[in-house]
Amino acid sequence: MLIMNILIESTKIKQGNHYLNHKINYVESEKMNLYLHFWGGGTFSQKDFFSKHYQVYYILNGEGTFIFNKQDYPIIPGDLFILKPHAEYKLEDKSNVKMLFFAFEPDSLTESKELMEFFDRIEGVEDFEHLLLNDQFNMGLLWKEILIQSNQQTIFTQEIIEPLACTLIKIIIQNFYQQIIGLKSNDLKNSKVLESNEIIYNAKLFINDNLAKPLKLSEVADYLHVSDRHLSRLFTKHLDVTFTQFVRSEKMNKAAILLATTDLPIKKVAQKVGFDTVHYFSSVFKKVMDIPPGEFRSRLQSD
């Protein structure tokens, strides 16, 4: 196999990424919108890899071994791979590995069922080889050209860079899409449904244990080691409600129980389900239960 090292000075990588991080933060198209959280690259010294977002890496030069799910996967120049959120990887036996990467998060995929399925499938991939593309030298050359042009800093730079960067990202996503969407079901987690049920079950437990807090989707997703988007999709798919609707319902159910079974002042009840003010709590309670909390308690006592 012919190994092609793509050479680019570290200073150009650093300066180019500085420009990209300021100017290229979003990719918008008819089928797909992506937030770009960070552009980076250089010689990697770290051993452990973890991110809350999707990350795409390209190997410029050097070699190493990626470890995922206790399996070893050699990486060489020309390799392009995608890391899924909340997954842990290790890079061992690295020999001056120089890489380029960007971190991203899908946005507004609801109009494209194909892309929704694509990102759902990534969540179920267990073998790193399915997240790896070999011999992607054309991608490396295009990426290098983007960095070189980003160093120019002329009146034409942004006009040149924006379409090039968007084209690079779209081609990369397209190439991974073709590979991952073609996987057979047995290449994905056999326990995908069971795993989804387990995530929902543990999410419910965490929510009910923390009703006194102003729970956020990101907080629960971090606790469960899944992406915000994936957890949100599971709530909609399996419970037919949004995360926010579920949390609000659980808080109001807990409040109703406290109003019915204790003599706690309404202010205390509000605090126990994560509300700072009685006014806001009463407003939400009435919206969900069709009756103000004070009247709810009075009717129970009169009965």
PDB file of C-alpha atoms in Angstrom:
ATOM      1  CA  MET A   1       0.000   0.000   0.000  1.00  0.00           C
ATOM      2  CA  LEU A   2       1.311   3.444  -0.945  1.00  0.00           C
ATOM      3  CA  ILE A   3       1.330   5.680   2.131  1.00  0.00           C
ATOM      4  CA  MET A   4       1.089   9.365   1.278  1.00  0.00           C
ATOM      5  CA  ASN A   5       2.160  11.837   3.950  1.00  0.00           C
ATOM      6  CA  ILE A   6       0.642  15.284   3.526  1.00  0.00           C
ATOM      7  CA  LEU A   7       3.089  17.879   4.786  1.00  0.00           C
ATOM      8  CA  ILE A   8       1.979  21.182   6.257  1.00  0.00           C
ATOM      9  CA  GLU A   9       3.798  23.340   8.777  1.00  0.00           C
ATOM     10  CA  SER A  10       2.459  23.415  12.336  1.00  0.00           C
ATOM     11  CA  THR A  11       2.306  27.221  12.245  1.00  0.00           C
ATOM     12  CA  LYS A  12       0.026  27.110   9.193  1.00  0.00           C
ATOM     13  CA  ILE A  13      -2.221  24.581  10.940  1.00  0.00           C
ATOM     14  CA  LYS A  14      -2.438  26.765  14.035  1.00  0.00           C
ATOM     15  CA  GLN A  15      -3.056  30.027  12.170  1.00  0.00           C
ATOM     16  CA  GLY A  16      -5.471  28.392   9.732  1.00  0.00           C
ATOM     17  CA  ASN A  17      -7.533  26.850  12.525  1.00  0.00           C
ATOM     18  CA  HIS A  18      -7.572  30.182  14.348  1.00  0.00           C
ATOM     19  CA  TYR A  19      -9.239  31.700  11.296  1.00  0.00           C
ATOM     20  CA  LEU A  20     -11.651  28.770  10.853  1.00  0.00           C
ATOM     21  CA  ASN A  21     -12.710  28.893  14.506  1.00  0.00           C
ATOM     22  CA  HIS A  22     -13.677  32.539  14.076  1.00  0.00           C
ATOM     23  CA  LYS A  23     -15.296  32.344  10.652  1.00  0.00           C
ATOM     24  CA  ILE A  24     -16.594  28.816   9.958  1.00  0.00           C
ATOM     25  CA  ASN A  25     -18.984  27.839  12.763  1.00  0.00           C
ATOM     26  CA  TYR A  26     -22.024  26.561  10.893  1.00  0.00           C
ATOM     27  CA  VAL A  27     -22.739  24.507   7.781  1.00  0.00           C
ATOM     28  CA  GLU A  28     -26.155  24.998   6.252  1.00  0.00           C
ATOM     29  CA  SER A  29     -27.695  23.076   3.376  1.00  0.00           C
ATOM     30  CA  GLU A  30     -31.072  21.805   2.238  1.00  0.00           C
ATOM     31  CA  LYS A  31     -30.522  18.379   3.840  1.00  0.00           C
ATOM     32  CA  MET A  32     -28.267  19.110   6.795  1.00  0.00           C
ATOM     33  CA  ASN A  33     -27.260  21.831   9.231  1.00  0.00           C
ATOM     34  CA  LEU A  34     -24.250  21.398  11.519  1.00  0.00           C
ATOM     35  CA  TYR A  35     -22.815  23.431  14.374  1.00  0.00           C
ATOM     36  CA  LEU A  36     -19.007  23.434  14.233  1.00  0.00           C
ATOM     37  CA  HIS A  37     -17.686  23.639  17.779  1.00  0.00           C
ATOM     38  CA  PHE A  38     -13.962  23.587  17.077  1.00  0.00           C
ATOM     39  CA  TRP A  39     -11.303  23.206  14.376  1.00  0.00           C
ATOM     40  CA  GLY A  40      -7.956  21.819  15.510  1.00  0.00           C
ATOM     41  CA  GLY A  41      -4.886  19.847  14.592  1.00  0.00           C
ATOM     42  CA  GLY A  42      -1.194  19.234  15.067  1.00  0.00           C
ATOM     43  CA  THR A  43       0.992  16.593  16.686  1.00  0.00           C
ATOM     44  CA  PHE A  44      -1.008  14.748  19.327  1.00  0.00           C
ATOM     45  CA  SER A  45       0.489  13.953  22.699  1.00  0.00           C
ATOM     46  CA  GLN A  46      -2.659  12.883  24.515  1.00  0.00           C
ATOM     47  CA  LYS A  47      -3.535   9.239  24.962  1.00  0.00           C
ATOM     48  CA  ASP A  48      -7.231   9.376  25.847  1.00  0.00           C
ATOM     49  CA  PHE A  49      -9.970  10.752  23.616  1.00  0.00           C
ATOM     50  CA  PHE A  50     -13.428  11.806  24.796  1.00  0.00           C
ATOM     51  CA  SER A  51     -15.851  14.430  23.558  1.00  0.00           C
ATOM     52  CA  LYS A  52     -19.421  15.527  24.113  1.00  0.00           C
ATOM     53  CA  HIS A  53     -19.676  16.116  20.359  1.00  0.00           C
ATOM     54  CA  TYR A  54     -18.985  14.235  17.146  1.00  0.00           C
ATOM     55  CA  GLN A  55     -15.373  14.602  16.005  1.00  0.00           C
ATOM     56  CA  VAL A  56     -13.794  13.891  12.617  1.00  0.00           C
ATOM     57  CA  TYR A  57     -10.032  13.236  12.412  1.00  0.00           C
ATOM     58  CA  TYR A  58      -7.689  12.981   9.435  1.00  0.00           C
ATOM     59  CA  ILE A  59      -4.187  11.454   9.804  1.00  0.00           C
ATOM     60  CA  LEU A  60      -1.634  13.677   8.054  1.00  0.00           C
ATOM     61  CA  ASN A  61       1.437  11.640   8.977  1.00  0.00           C
ATOM     62  CA  GLY A  62       2.732   9.248  11.620  1.00  0.00           C
ATOM     63  CA  GLU A  63       1.195   5.986  12.775  1.00  0.00           C
ATOM     64  CA  GLY A  64      -0.487   4.631  15.873  1.00  0.00           C
ATOM     65  CA  THR A  65      -3.064   2.241  17.283  1.00  0.00           C
ATOM     66  CA  PHE A  66      -6.573   3.278  18.255  1.00  0.00           C
ATOM     67  CA  ILE A  67      -8.241   1.251  21.012  1.00  0.00           C
ATOM     68  CA  PHE A  68     -12.037   1.150  21.144  1.00  0.00           C
ATOM     69  CA  ASN A  69     -14.130  -1.462  22.973  1.00  0.00           C
ATOM     70  CA  LYS A  70     -10.866  -3.248  23.895  1.00  0.00           C
ATOM     71  CA  GLN A  71     -10.060  -3.791  20.202  1.00  0.00           C
ATOM     72  CA  ASP A  72      -6.908  -2.478  18.481  1.00  0.00           C
ATOM     73  CA  TYR A  73      -7.131  -0.643  15.159  1.00  0.00           C
ATOM     74  CA  PRO A  74      -3.968   0.597  13.384  1.00  0.00           C
ATOM     75  CA  ILE A  75      -4.160   4.075  11.869  1.00  0.00           C
ATOM     76  CA  ILE A  76      -1.881   5.450   9.146  1.00  0.00           C
ATOM     77  CA  PRO A  77      -1.679   8.577   6.962  1.00  0.00           C
ATOM     78  CA  GLY A  78      -4.761   8.975   4.788  1.00  0.00           C
ATOM     79  CA  ASP A  79      -7.111   7.504   7.385  1.00  0.00           C
ATOM     80  CA  LEU A  80     -10.230   9.468   8.221  1.00  0.00           C
ATOM     81  CA  PHE A  81     -12.398   8.523  11.194  1.00  0.00           C
ATOM     82  CA  ILE A  82     -15.354   9.809  13.140  1.00  0.00           C
ATOM     83  CA  LEU A  83     -15.691   9.616  16.934  1.00  0.00           C
ATOM     84  CA  LYS A  84     -19.193   9.523  18.362  1.00  0.00           C
ATOM     85  CA  PRO A  85     -20.213  11.542  21.440  1.00  0.00           C
ATOM     86  CA  HIS A  86     -19.517  10.175  24.919  1.00  0.00           C
ATOM     87  CA  ALA A  87     -17.437   7.251  23.605  1.00  0.00           C
ATOM     88  CA  GLU A  88     -13.953   6.659  25.020  1.00  0.00           C
ATOM     89  CA  TYR A  89     -10.950   5.883  22.813  1.00  0.00           C
ATOM     90  CA  LYS A  90      -7.228   5.513  23.378  1.00  0.00           C
ATOM     91  CA  LEU A  91      -4.326   6.234  21.036  1.00  0.00           C
ATOM     92  CA  GLU A  92      -1.328   3.972  21.683  1.00  0.00           C
ATOM     93  CA  ASP A  93       2.046   3.320  20.026  1.00  0.00           C
ATOM     94  CA  LYS A  94       1.905   6.732  18.426  1.00  0.00           C
ATOM     95  CA  SER A  95       4.847   7.761  16.272  1.00  0.00           C
ATOM     96  CA  ASN A  96       4.660  11.550  15.804  1.00  0.00           C
ATOM     97  CA  VAL A  97       1.021  11.326  14.774  1.00  0.00           C
ATOM     98  CA  LYS A  98      -0.114  14.592  13.224  1.00  0.00           C
ATOM     99  CA  MET A  99      -3.857  14.972  12.698  1.00  0.00           C
ATOM    100  CA  LEU A 100      -6.455  17.505  11.646  1.00  0.00           C
ATOM    101  CA  PHE A 101      -9.917  17.482  13.195  1.00  0.00           C
ATOM    102  CA  PHE A 102     -13.170  19.315  13.717  1.00  0.00           C
ATOM    103  CA  ALA A 103     -15.925  18.814  16.309  1.00  0.00           C
ATOM    104  CA  PHE A 104     -19.562  19.209  15.313  1.00  0.00           C
ATOM    105  CA  GLU A 105     -23.153  18.686  16.388  1.00  0.00           C
ATOM    106  CA  PRO A 106     -26.093  17.999  14.026  1.00  0.00           C
ATOM    107  CA  ASP A 107     -28.832  20.611  13.985  1.00  0.00           C
ATOM    108  CA  SER A 108     -32.278  20.628  12.371  1.00  0.00           C
ATOM    109  CA  LEU A 109     -32.276  17.127  10.892  1.00  0.00           C
ATOM    110  CA  THR A 110     -36.029  16.706  11.222  1.00  0.00           C
ATOM    111  CA  GLU A 111     -36.569  17.323   7.515  1.00  0.00           C
ATOM    112  CA  SER A 112     -34.269  14.439   6.550  1.00  0.00           C
ATOM    113  CA  LYS A 113     -35.218  10.969   7.817  1.00  0.00           C
ATOM    114  CA  GLU A 114     -32.132   9.535   6.110  1.00  0.00           C
ATOM    115  CA  LEU A 115     -29.747  11.707   8.116  1.00  0.00           C
ATOM    116  CA  MET A 116     -31.674  11.078  11.334  1.00  0.00           C
ATOM    117  CA  GLU A 117     -31.239   7.357  10.714  1.00  0.00           C
ATOM    118  CA  PHE A 118     -27.546   7.901   9.898  1.00  0.00           C
ATOM    119  CA  PHE A 119     -26.764   9.585  13.215  1.00  0.00           C
ATOM    120  CA  ASP A 120     -28.891   7.055  15.103  1.00  0.00           C
ATOM    121  CA  ARG A 121     -26.886   4.259  13.472  1.00  0.00           C
ATOM    122  CA  ILE A 122     -23.597   5.858  14.506  1.00  0.00           C
ATOM    123  CA  GLU A 123     -24.783   5.588  18.116  1.00  0.00           C
ATOM    124  CA  GLY A 124     -25.134   1.819  17.617  1.00  0.00           C
ATOM    125  CA  VAL A 125     -21.766   1.108  15.976  1.00  0.00           C
ATOM    126  CA  GLU A 126     -19.566  -1.113  18.135  1.00  0.00           C
ATOM    127  CA  ASP A 127     -16.605  -1.701  15.780  1.00  0.00           C
ATOM    128  CA  PHE A 128     -14.261   1.201  15.114  1.00  0.00           C
ATOM    129  CA  GLU A 129     -13.610  -0.152  11.602  1.00  0.00           C
ATOM    130  CA  HIS A 130     -17.107   0.994  10.629  1.00  0.00           C
ATOM    131  CA  LEU A 131     -16.189   4.529  11.731  1.00  0.00           C
ATOM    132  CA  LEU A 132     -12.926   4.486   9.742  1.00  0.00           C
ATOM    133  CA  LEU A 133     -12.306   5.328   6.074  1.00  0.00           C
ATOM    134  CA  ASN A 134      -8.945   4.504   4.456  1.00  0.00           C
ATOM    135  CA  ASP A 135      -7.080   6.202   1.597  1.00  0.00           C
ATOM    136  CA  GLN A 136      -8.839   9.545   1.938  1.00  0.00           C
ATOM    137  CA  PHE A 137      -5.882  11.481   0.513  1.00  0.00           C
ATOM    138  CA  ASN A 138      -8.106  13.773  -1.567  1.00  0.00           C
ATOM    139  CA  MET A 139      -9.821  14.866   1.649  1.00  0.00           C
ATOM    140  CA  GLY A 140      -6.414  15.568   3.163  1.00  0.00           C
ATOM    141  CA  LEU A 141      -5.324  17.655   0.185  1.00  0.00           C
ATOM    142  CA  LEU A 142      -8.549  19.676   0.254  1.00  0.00           C
ATOM    143  CA  TRP A 143      -8.210  20.193   4.017  1.00  0.00           C
ATOM    144  CA  LYS A 144      -4.597  21.326   3.537  1.00  0.00           C
ATOM    145  CA  GLU A 145      -5.656  23.815   0.855  1.00  0.00           C
ATOM    146  CA  ILE A 146      -8.305  25.233   3.203  1.00  0.00           C
ATOM    147  CA  LEU A 147      -5.664  25.807   5.893  1.00  0.00           C
ATOM    148  CA  ILE A 148      -3.250  27.383   3.408  1.00  0.00           C
ATOM    149  CA  GLN A 149      -5.946  29.726   2.095  1.00  0.00           C
ATOM    150  CA  SER A 150      -6.943  30.562   5.682  1.00  0.00           C
ATOM    151  CA  ASN A 151      -3.408  31.857   6.219  1.00  0.00           C
ATOM    152  CA  GLN A 152      -3.692  34.360   3.346  1.00  0.00           C
ATOM    153  CA  GLN A 153      -5.902  36.889   5.174  1.00  0.00           C
ATOM    154  CA  THR A 154      -6.928  38.877   2.094  1.00  0.00           C
ATOM    155  CA  ILE A 155     -10.231  40.448   1.108  1.00  0.00           C
ATOM    156  CA  PHE A 156     -11.028  37.228  -0.780  1.00  0.00           C
ATOM    157  CA  THR A 157     -10.183  34.773   2.015  1.00  0.00           C
ATOM    158  CA  GLN A 158     -13.640  34.299   3.525  1.00  0.00           C
ATOM    159  CA  GLU A 159     -15.270  34.173   0.085  1.00  0.00           C
ATOM    160  CA  ILE A 160     -12.874  31.340  -0.860  1.00  0.00           C
ATOM    161  CA  ILE A 161     -12.859  29.467   2.468  1.00  0.00           C
ATOM    162  CA  GLU A 162     -16.592  29.202   3.186  1.00  0.00           C
ATOM    163  CA  PRO A 163     -17.539  27.079   0.146  1.00  0.00           C
ATOM    164  CA  LEU A 164     -14.347  24.992   0.420  1.00  0.00           C
ATOM    165  CA  ALA A 165     -14.903  24.205   4.116  1.00  0.00           C
ATOM    166  CA  CYS A 166     -18.584  23.414   3.564  1.00  0.00           C
ATOM    167  CA  THR A 167     -17.695  21.164   0.622  1.00  0.00           C
ATOM    168  CA  LEU A 168     -15.078  19.323   2.704  1.00  0.00           C
ATOM    169  CA  ILE A 169     -17.546  18.663   5.517  1.00  0.00           C
ATOM    170  CA  LYS A 170     -20.365  17.595   3.187  1.00  0.00           C
ATOM    171  CA  ILE A 171     -18.109  15.138   1.323  1.00  0.00           C
ATOM    172  CA  ILE A 172     -16.852  13.671   4.618  1.00  0.00           C
ATOM    173  CA  ILE A 173     -20.400  13.226   5.950  1.00  0.00           C
ATOM    174  CA  GLN A 174     -21.475  11.763   2.604  1.00  0.00           C
ATOM    175  CA  ASN A 175     -18.633   9.213   2.657  1.00  0.00           C
ATOM    176  CA  PHE A 176     -19.438   8.111   6.200  1.00  0.00           C
ATOM    177  CA  TYR A 177     -23.140   8.069   5.345  1.00  0.00           C
ATOM    178  CA  GLN A 178     -22.542   5.636   2.472  1.00  0.00           C
ATOM    179  CA  GLN A 179     -20.520   3.335   4.730  1.00  0.00           C
ATOM    180  CA  ILE A 180     -22.669   3.386   7.865  1.00  0.00           C
ATOM    181  CA  ILE A 181     -26.114   3.399   6.245  1.00  0.00           C
ATOM    182  CA  GLY A 182     -25.068   0.254   4.355  1.00  0.00           C
ATOM    183  CA  LEU A 183     -24.291  -1.717   7.508  1.00  0.00           C
ATOM    184  CA  LYS A 184     -26.453  -4.722   8.207  1.00  0.00           C
ATOM    185  CA  SER A 185     -28.377  -4.833  11.465  1.00  0.00           C
ATOM    186  CA  ASN A 186     -25.998  -7.421  12.940  1.00  0.00           C
ATOM    187  CA  ASP A 187     -23.131  -4.932  12.523  1.00  0.00           C
ATOM    188  CA  LEU A 188     -24.900  -2.695  15.017  1.00  0.00           C
ATOM    189  CA  LYS A 189     -25.688  -3.412  18.638  1.00  0.00           C
ATOM    190  CA  ASN A 190     -27.943  -6.465  18.786  1.00  0.00           C
ATOM    191  CA  SER A 191     -29.391  -5.100  21.982  1.00  0.00           C
ATOM    192  CA  LYS A 192     -30.254  -1.681  20.491  1.00  0.00           C
ATOM    193  CA  VAL A 193     -33.883  -1.783  21.647  1.00  0.00           C
ATOM    194  CA  LEU A 194     -32.945  -3.098  25.076  1.00  0.00           C
ATOM    195  CA  GLU A 195     -30.250  -0.446  25.350  1.00  0.00           C
ATOM    196  CA  SER A 196     -32.731   2.311  24.462  1.00  0.00           C
ATOM    197  CA  ASN A 197     -35.171   1.023  27.079  1.00  0.00           C
ATOM    198  CA  GLU A 198     -32.377   0.966  29.652  1.00  0.00           C
ATOM    199  CA  ILE A 199     -31.434   4.568  28.853  1.00  0.00           C
ATOM    200  CA  ILE A 200     -35.043   5.708  29.248  1.00  0.00           C
ATOM    201  CA  TYR A 201     -35.424   3.724  32.482  1.00  0.00           C
ATOM    202  CA  ASN A 202     -32.265   5.251  33.986  1.00  0.00           C
ATOM    203  CA  ALA A 203     -33.273   8.708  32.774  1.00  0.00           C
ATOM    204  CA  LYS A 204     -36.602   8.365  34.583  1.00  0.00           C
ATOM    205  CA  LEU A 205     -34.844   7.286  37.781  1.00  0.00           C
ATOM    206  CA  PHE A 206     -32.417  10.214  37.613  1.00  0.00           C
ATOM    207  CA  ILE A 207     -35.207  12.698  36.949  1.00  0.00           C
ATOM    208  CA  ASN A 208     -37.354  11.434  39.819  1.00  0.00           C
ATOM    209  CA  ASP A 209     -34.364  11.495  42.176  1.00  0.00           C
ATOM    210  CA  ASN A 210     -33.663  15.123  41.265  1.00  0.00           C
ATOM    211  CA  LEU A 211     -37.080  16.757  40.967  1.00  0.00           C
ATOM    212  CA  ALA A 212     -35.996  19.481  43.393  1.00  0.00           C
ATOM    213  CA  LYS A 213     -33.496  20.707  40.781  1.00  0.00           C
ATOM    214  CA  PRO A 214     -34.097  22.692  37.559  1.00  0.00           C
ATOM    215  CA  LEU A 215     -33.284  19.677  35.377  1.00  0.00           C
ATOM    216  CA  LYS A 216     -31.798  20.240  31.925  1.00  0.00           C
ATOM    217  CA  LEU A 217     -31.568  17.802  29.028  1.00  0.00           C
ATOM    218  CA  SER A 218     -27.781  18.236  28.856  1.00  0.00           C
ATOM    219  CA  GLU A 219     -27.402  17.375  32.562  1.00  0.00           C
ATOM    220  CA  VAL A 220     -29.320  14.098  32.227  1.00  0.00           C
ATOM    221  CA  ALA A 221     -27.545  13.223  28.957  1.00  0.00           C
ATOM    222  CA  ASP A 222     -24.136  13.781  30.569  1.00  0.00           C
ATOM    223  CA  TYR A 223     -25.105  11.538  33.488  1.00  0.00           C
ATOM    224  CA  LEU A 224     -26.152   8.768  31.080  1.00  0.00           C
ATOM    225  CA  HIS A 225     -23.153   9.298  28.749  1.00  0.00           C
ATOM    226  CA  VAL A 226     -25.267   9.865  25.650  1.00  0.00           C
ATOM    227  CA  SER A 227     -25.668  12.896  23.405  1.00  0.00           C
ATOM    228  CA  ASP A 228     -28.393  15.471  24.056  1.00  0.00           C
ATOM    229  CA  ARG A 229     -29.871  14.790  20.632  1.00  0.00           C
ATOM    230  CA  HIS A 230     -29.991  11.016  21.158  1.00  0.00           C
ATOM    231  CA  LEU A 231     -31.699  11.298  24.553  1.00  0.00           C
ATOM    232  CA  SER A 232     -34.205  13.800  23.183  1.00  0.00           C
ATOM    233  CA  ARG A 233     -35.031  11.424  20.315  1.00  0.00           C
ATOM    234  CA  LEU A 234     -35.522   8.500  22.719  1.00  0.00           C
ATOM    235  CA  PHE A 235     -38.048  10.438  24.802  1.00  0.00           C
ATOM    236  CA  THR A 236     -40.027  11.393  21.715  1.00  0.00           C
ATOM    237  CA  LYS A 237     -39.829   7.914  20.199  1.00  0.00           C
ATOM    238  CA  HIS A 238     -40.511   5.769  23.282  1.00  0.00           C
ATOM    239  CA  LEU A 239     -42.656   8.038  25.483  1.00  0.00           C
ATOM    240  CA  ASP A 240     -44.285  10.210  22.811  1.00  0.00           C
ATOM    241  CA  VAL A 241     -43.422  13.374  24.761  1.00  0.00           C
ATOM    242  CA  THR A 242     -40.494  15.754  24.758  1.00  0.00           C
ATOM    243  CA  PHE A 243     -37.939  15.697  27.575  1.00  0.00           C
ATOM    244  CA  THR A 244     -39.266  19.023  28.873  1.00  0.00           C
ATOM    245  CA  GLN A 245     -42.867  17.796  28.864  1.00  0.00           C
ATOM    246  CA  PHE A 246     -41.902  14.644  30.763  1.00  0.00           C
ATOM    247  CA  VAL A 247     -39.959  16.538  33.448  1.00  0.00           C
ATOM    248  CA  ARG A 248     -42.769  19.053  33.912  1.00  0.00           C
ATOM    249  CA  SER A 249     -45.328  16.245  34.228  1.00  0.00           C
ATOM    250  CA  GLU A 250     -43.234  14.402  36.827  1.00  0.00           C
ATOM    251  CA  LYS A 251     -42.729  17.582  38.840  1.00  0.00           C
ATOM    252  CA  MET A 252     -46.468  18.331  38.863  1.00  0.00           C
ATOM    253  CA  ASN A 253     -47.341  14.745  39.814  1.00  0.00           C
ATOM    254  CA  LYS A 254     -44.902  14.957  42.726  1.00  0.00           C
ATOM    255  CA  ALA A 255     -46.360  18.333  43.723  1.00  0.00           C
ATOM    256  CA  ALA A 256     -49.896  16.919  43.644  1.00  0.00           C
ATOM    257  CA  ILE A 257     -48.856  14.061  45.956  1.00  0.00           C
ATOM    258  CA  LEU A 258     -47.230  16.508  48.395  1.00  0.00           C
ATOM    259  CA  LEU A 259     -50.293  18.757  48.372  1.00  0.00           C
ATOM    260  CA  ALA A 260     -52.556  15.785  49.023  1.00  0.00           C
ATOM    261  CA  THR A 261     -50.517  13.969  51.669  1.00  0.00           C
ATOM    262  CA  THR A 262     -48.672  16.697  53.620  1.00  0.00           C
ATOM    263  CA  ASP A 263     -49.367  20.025  55.299  1.00  0.00           C
ATOM    264  CA  LEU A 264     -46.368  21.694  53.652  1.00  0.00           C
ATOM    265  CA  PRO A 265     -46.951  25.321  52.607  1.00  0.00           C
ATOM    266  CA  ILE A 266     -47.307  25.754  48.857  1.00  0.00           C
ATOM    267  CA  LYS A 267     -43.982  27.632  48.832  1.00  0.00           C
ATOM    268  CA  LYS A 268     -42.241  24.540  50.273  1.00  0.00           C
ATOM    269  CA  VAL A 269     -43.986  22.260  47.787  1.00  0.00           C
ATOM    270  CA  ALA A 270     -42.795  24.509  44.965  1.00  0.00           C
ATOM    271  CA  GLN A 271     -39.208  24.307  46.227  1.00  0.00           C
ATOM    272  CA  LYS A 272     -39.344  20.520  46.485  1.00  0.00           C
ATOM    273  CA  VAL A 273     -40.124  20.279  42.776  1.00  0.00           C
ATOM    274  CA  GLY A 274     -37.513  22.792  41.654  1.00  0.00           C
ATOM    275  CA  PHE A 275     -39.401  26.103  41.471  1.00  0.00           C
ATOM    276  CA  ASP A 276     -37.978  29.323  42.903  1.00  0.00           C
ATOM    277  CA  THR A 277     -41.252  31.246  43.065  1.00  0.00           C
ATOM    278  CA  VAL A 278     -44.768  30.311  44.119  1.00  0.00           C
ATOM    279  CA  HIS A 279     -46.208  32.388  41.284  1.00  0.00           C
ATOM    280  CA  TYR A 280     -44.406  30.451  38.533  1.00  0.00           C
ATOM    281  CA  PHE A 281     -45.101  27.110  40.228  1.00  0.00           C
ATOM    282  CA  SER A 282     -48.811  27.942  40.531  1.00  0.00           C
ATOM    283  CA  SER A 283     -48.942  28.974  36.881  1.00  0.00           C
ATOM    284  CA  VAL A 284     -47.385  25.690  35.685  1.00  0.00           C
ATOM    285  CA  PHE A 285     -49.472  23.586  38.089  1.00  0.00           C
ATOM    286  CA  LYS A 286     -52.699  25.159  36.833  1.00  0.00           C
ATOM    287  CA  LYS A 287     -51.642  24.673  33.219  1.00  0.00           C
ATOM    288  CA  VAL A 288     -50.947  20.965  33.747  1.00  0.00           C
ATOM    289  CA  MET A 289     -53.673  20.110  36.278  1.00  0.00           C
ATOM    290  CA  ASP A 290     -56.375  22.596  35.177  1.00  0.00           C
ATOM    291  CA  ILE A 291     -56.656  23.859  38.752  1.00  0.00           C
ATOM    292  CA  PRO A 292     -54.507  26.117  40.996  1.00  0.00           C
ATOM    293  CA  PRO A 293     -52.533  24.282  43.736  1.00  0.00           C
ATOM    294  CA  GLY A 294     -54.399  26.007  46.585  1.00  0.00           C
ATOM    295  CA  GLU A 295     -57.786  25.053  45.178  1.00  0.00           C
ATOM    296  CA  PHE A 296     -56.503  21.530  44.446  1.00  0.00           C
ATOM    297  CA  ARG A 297     -55.627  21.066  48.134  1.00  0.00           C
ATOM    298  CA  SER A 298     -58.873  22.653  49.353  1.00  0.00           C
ATOM    299  CA  ARG A 299     -61.014  20.303  47.261  1.00  0.00           C
ATOM    300  CA  LEU A 300     -59.159  17.276  48.591  1.00  0.00           C
ATOM    301  CA  GLN A 301     -59.635  18.439  52.173  1.00  0.00           C
ATOM    302  CA  SER A 302     -63.345  19.137  51.656  1.00  0.00           C
ATOM    303  CA  ASP A 303     -63.818  15.664  50.209  1.00  0.00           C
TER     304      ASP A 303
END
